[in-house]
One Martini backbone bead per residue (centre of mass of N, CA, C, O) as a GRO file, in nm:
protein
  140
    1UNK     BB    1   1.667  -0.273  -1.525
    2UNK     BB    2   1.974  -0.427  -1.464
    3UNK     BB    3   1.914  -0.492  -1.174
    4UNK     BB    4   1.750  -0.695  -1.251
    5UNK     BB    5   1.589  -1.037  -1.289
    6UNK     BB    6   1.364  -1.199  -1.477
    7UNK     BB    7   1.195  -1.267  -1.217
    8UNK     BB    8   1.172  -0.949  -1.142
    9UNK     BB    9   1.013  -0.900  -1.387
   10UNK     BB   10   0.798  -1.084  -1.364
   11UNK     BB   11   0.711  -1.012  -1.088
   12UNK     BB   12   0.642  -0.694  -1.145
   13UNK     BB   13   0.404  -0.763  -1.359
   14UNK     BB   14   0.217  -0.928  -1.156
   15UNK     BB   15   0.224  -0.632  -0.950
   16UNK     BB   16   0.064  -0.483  -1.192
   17UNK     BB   17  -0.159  -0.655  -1.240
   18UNK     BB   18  -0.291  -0.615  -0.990
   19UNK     BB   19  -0.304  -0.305  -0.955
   20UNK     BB   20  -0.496  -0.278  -1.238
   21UNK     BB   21  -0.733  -0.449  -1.082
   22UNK     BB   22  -0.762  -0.274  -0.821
   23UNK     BB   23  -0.881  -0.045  -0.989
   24UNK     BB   24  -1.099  -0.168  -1.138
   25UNK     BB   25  -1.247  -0.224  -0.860
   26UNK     BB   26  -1.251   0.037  -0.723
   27UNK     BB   27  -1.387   0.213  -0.961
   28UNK     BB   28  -1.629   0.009  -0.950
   29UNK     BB   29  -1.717   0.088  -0.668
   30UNK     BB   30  -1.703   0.409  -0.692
   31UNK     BB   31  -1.961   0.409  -0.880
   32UNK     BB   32  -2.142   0.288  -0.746
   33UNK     BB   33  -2.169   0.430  -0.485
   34UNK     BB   34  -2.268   0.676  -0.602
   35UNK     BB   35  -2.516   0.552  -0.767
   36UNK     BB   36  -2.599   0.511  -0.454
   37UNK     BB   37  -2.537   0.855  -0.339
   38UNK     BB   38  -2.281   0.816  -0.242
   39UNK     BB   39  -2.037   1.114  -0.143
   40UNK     BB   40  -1.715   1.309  -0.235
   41UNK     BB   41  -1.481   1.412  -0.206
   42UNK     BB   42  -1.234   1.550  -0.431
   43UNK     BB   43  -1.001   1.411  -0.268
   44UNK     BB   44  -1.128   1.136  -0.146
   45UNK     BB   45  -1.140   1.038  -0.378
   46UNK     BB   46  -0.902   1.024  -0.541
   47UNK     BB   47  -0.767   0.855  -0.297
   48UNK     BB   48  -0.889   0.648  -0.331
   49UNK     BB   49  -0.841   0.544  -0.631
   50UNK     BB   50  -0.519   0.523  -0.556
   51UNK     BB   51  -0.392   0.362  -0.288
   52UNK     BB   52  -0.498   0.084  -0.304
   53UNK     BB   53  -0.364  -0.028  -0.559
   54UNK     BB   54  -0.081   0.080  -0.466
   55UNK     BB   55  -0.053  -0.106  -0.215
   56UNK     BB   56  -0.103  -0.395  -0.421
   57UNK     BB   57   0.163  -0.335  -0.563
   58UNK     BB   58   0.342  -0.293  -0.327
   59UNK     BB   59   0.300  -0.593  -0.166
   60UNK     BB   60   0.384  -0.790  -0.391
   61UNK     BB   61   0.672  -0.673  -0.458
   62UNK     BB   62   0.757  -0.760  -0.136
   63UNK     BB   63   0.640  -1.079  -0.155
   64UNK     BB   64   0.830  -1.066  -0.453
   65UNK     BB   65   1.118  -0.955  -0.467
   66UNK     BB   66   1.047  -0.701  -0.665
   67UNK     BB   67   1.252  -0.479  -0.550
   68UNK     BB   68   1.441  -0.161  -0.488
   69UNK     BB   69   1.637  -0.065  -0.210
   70UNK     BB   70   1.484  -0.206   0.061
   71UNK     BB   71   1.776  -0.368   0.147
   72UNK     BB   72   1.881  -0.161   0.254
   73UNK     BB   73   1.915   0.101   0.491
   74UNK     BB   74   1.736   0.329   0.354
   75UNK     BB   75   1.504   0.115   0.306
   76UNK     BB   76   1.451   0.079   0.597
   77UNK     BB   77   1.392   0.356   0.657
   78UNK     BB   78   1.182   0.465   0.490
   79UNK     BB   79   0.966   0.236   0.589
   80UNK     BB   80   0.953   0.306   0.856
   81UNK     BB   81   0.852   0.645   0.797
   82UNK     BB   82   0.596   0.537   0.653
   83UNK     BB   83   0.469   0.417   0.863
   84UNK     BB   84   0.475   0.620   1.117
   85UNK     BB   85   0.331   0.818   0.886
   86UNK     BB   86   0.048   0.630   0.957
   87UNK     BB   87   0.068   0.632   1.228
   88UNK     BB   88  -0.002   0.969   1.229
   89UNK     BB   89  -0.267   0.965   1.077
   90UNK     BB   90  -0.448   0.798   1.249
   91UNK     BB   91  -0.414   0.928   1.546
   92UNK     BB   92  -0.494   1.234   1.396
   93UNK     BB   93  -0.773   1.153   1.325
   94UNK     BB   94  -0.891   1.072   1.615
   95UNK     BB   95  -0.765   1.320   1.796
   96UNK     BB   96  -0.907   1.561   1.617
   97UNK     BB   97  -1.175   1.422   1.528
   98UNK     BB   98  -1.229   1.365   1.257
   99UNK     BB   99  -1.426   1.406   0.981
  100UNK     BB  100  -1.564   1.154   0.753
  101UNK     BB  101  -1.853   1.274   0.746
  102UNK     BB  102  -2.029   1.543   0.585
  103UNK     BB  103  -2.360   1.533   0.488
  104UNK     BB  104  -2.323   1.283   0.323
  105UNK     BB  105  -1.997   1.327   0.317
  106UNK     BB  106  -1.703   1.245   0.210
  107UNK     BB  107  -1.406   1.338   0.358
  108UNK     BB  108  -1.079   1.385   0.449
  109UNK     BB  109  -1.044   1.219   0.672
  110UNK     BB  110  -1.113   0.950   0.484
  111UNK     BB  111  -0.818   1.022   0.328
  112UNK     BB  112  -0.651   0.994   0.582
  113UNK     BB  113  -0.695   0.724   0.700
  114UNK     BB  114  -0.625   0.548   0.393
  115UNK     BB  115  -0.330   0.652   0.406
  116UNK     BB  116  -0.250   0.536   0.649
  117UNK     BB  117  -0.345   0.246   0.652
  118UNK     BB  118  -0.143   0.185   0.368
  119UNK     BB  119   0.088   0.242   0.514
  120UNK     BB  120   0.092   0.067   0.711
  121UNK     BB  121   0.073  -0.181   0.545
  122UNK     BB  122   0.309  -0.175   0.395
  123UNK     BB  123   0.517  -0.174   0.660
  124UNK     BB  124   0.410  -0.430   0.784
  125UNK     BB  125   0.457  -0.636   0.504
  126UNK     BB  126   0.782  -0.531   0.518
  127UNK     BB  127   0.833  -0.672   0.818
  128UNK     BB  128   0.742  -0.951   0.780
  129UNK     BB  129   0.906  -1.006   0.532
  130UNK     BB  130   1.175  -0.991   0.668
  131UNK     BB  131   1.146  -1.189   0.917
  132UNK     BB  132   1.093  -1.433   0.763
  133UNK     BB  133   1.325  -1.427   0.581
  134UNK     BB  134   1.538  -1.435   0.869
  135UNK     BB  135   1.400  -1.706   0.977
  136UNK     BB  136   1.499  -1.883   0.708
  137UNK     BB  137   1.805  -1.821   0.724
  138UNK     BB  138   1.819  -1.961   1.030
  139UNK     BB  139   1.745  -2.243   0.946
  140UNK     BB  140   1.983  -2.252   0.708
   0.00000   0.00000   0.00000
């Protein structure tokens, strides 16, 4: 924790508030919905309960300056990989077809889908807020 500064401890405790707050919310969607009949693979439950929550934890820190290695060049190289692994995710569900409800169950399909999205959505507000950054230095 010693490459971090004060700020960026706290602004990681605010991005880790915010992802316990998302995981309380998904899980208690996640409840409704069983007892009100949806039901789930148990991978694809497992995947919801994890990956929202995860993204909004990792999305905060990247908002918030508050993440280690992302500035680098292989954490930008990671970063990339992870978008396009989500964008192969995405689109391989499409393109197979994958079935995401069978029987009036959530399947595996749509558990591939949540995680492409979420790979997606972290990558997109990766580089985006890079963009900012780099126009914001470009303005000063």
């Amino acid at each position: 924790m010693e490459q971090f500064d004060e700020r960026q401890r706290l602004e990681r405790g605010k991005a880790f508030q915010w992802g316990f707050f998302a995981c309380i919310l998904t899980d208690a969607a996640l409840c409704l919905l069983t007892t009100y009949g949806v039901e789930f693979a148990t991978y694809t439950l497992f995947i919801f309960a994890i990956w929202p929550p995860a993204t909004v934890c990792i999305t905060q820190m990247i908002l918030r300056d508050a993440y280690e290695g992302v500035q680098a060049s292989g954490g930008k190289i990671g970063m990339t990989v992870s978008l396009l692994c989500g964008l192969l995710l995405v689109i391989c569900v499409f393109v197979r077809n994958e079935a995401l409800m069978t029987g009036g169950v959530l399947v595996n399909g749509a558990a591939f889908l949540c995680t492409g999205l979420c790979f997606v959505l972290i990558g997109v507000v990766y580089w985006c807020k890079q963009l900012w950054d780099w126009l914001r230095q470009k303005e000063e």
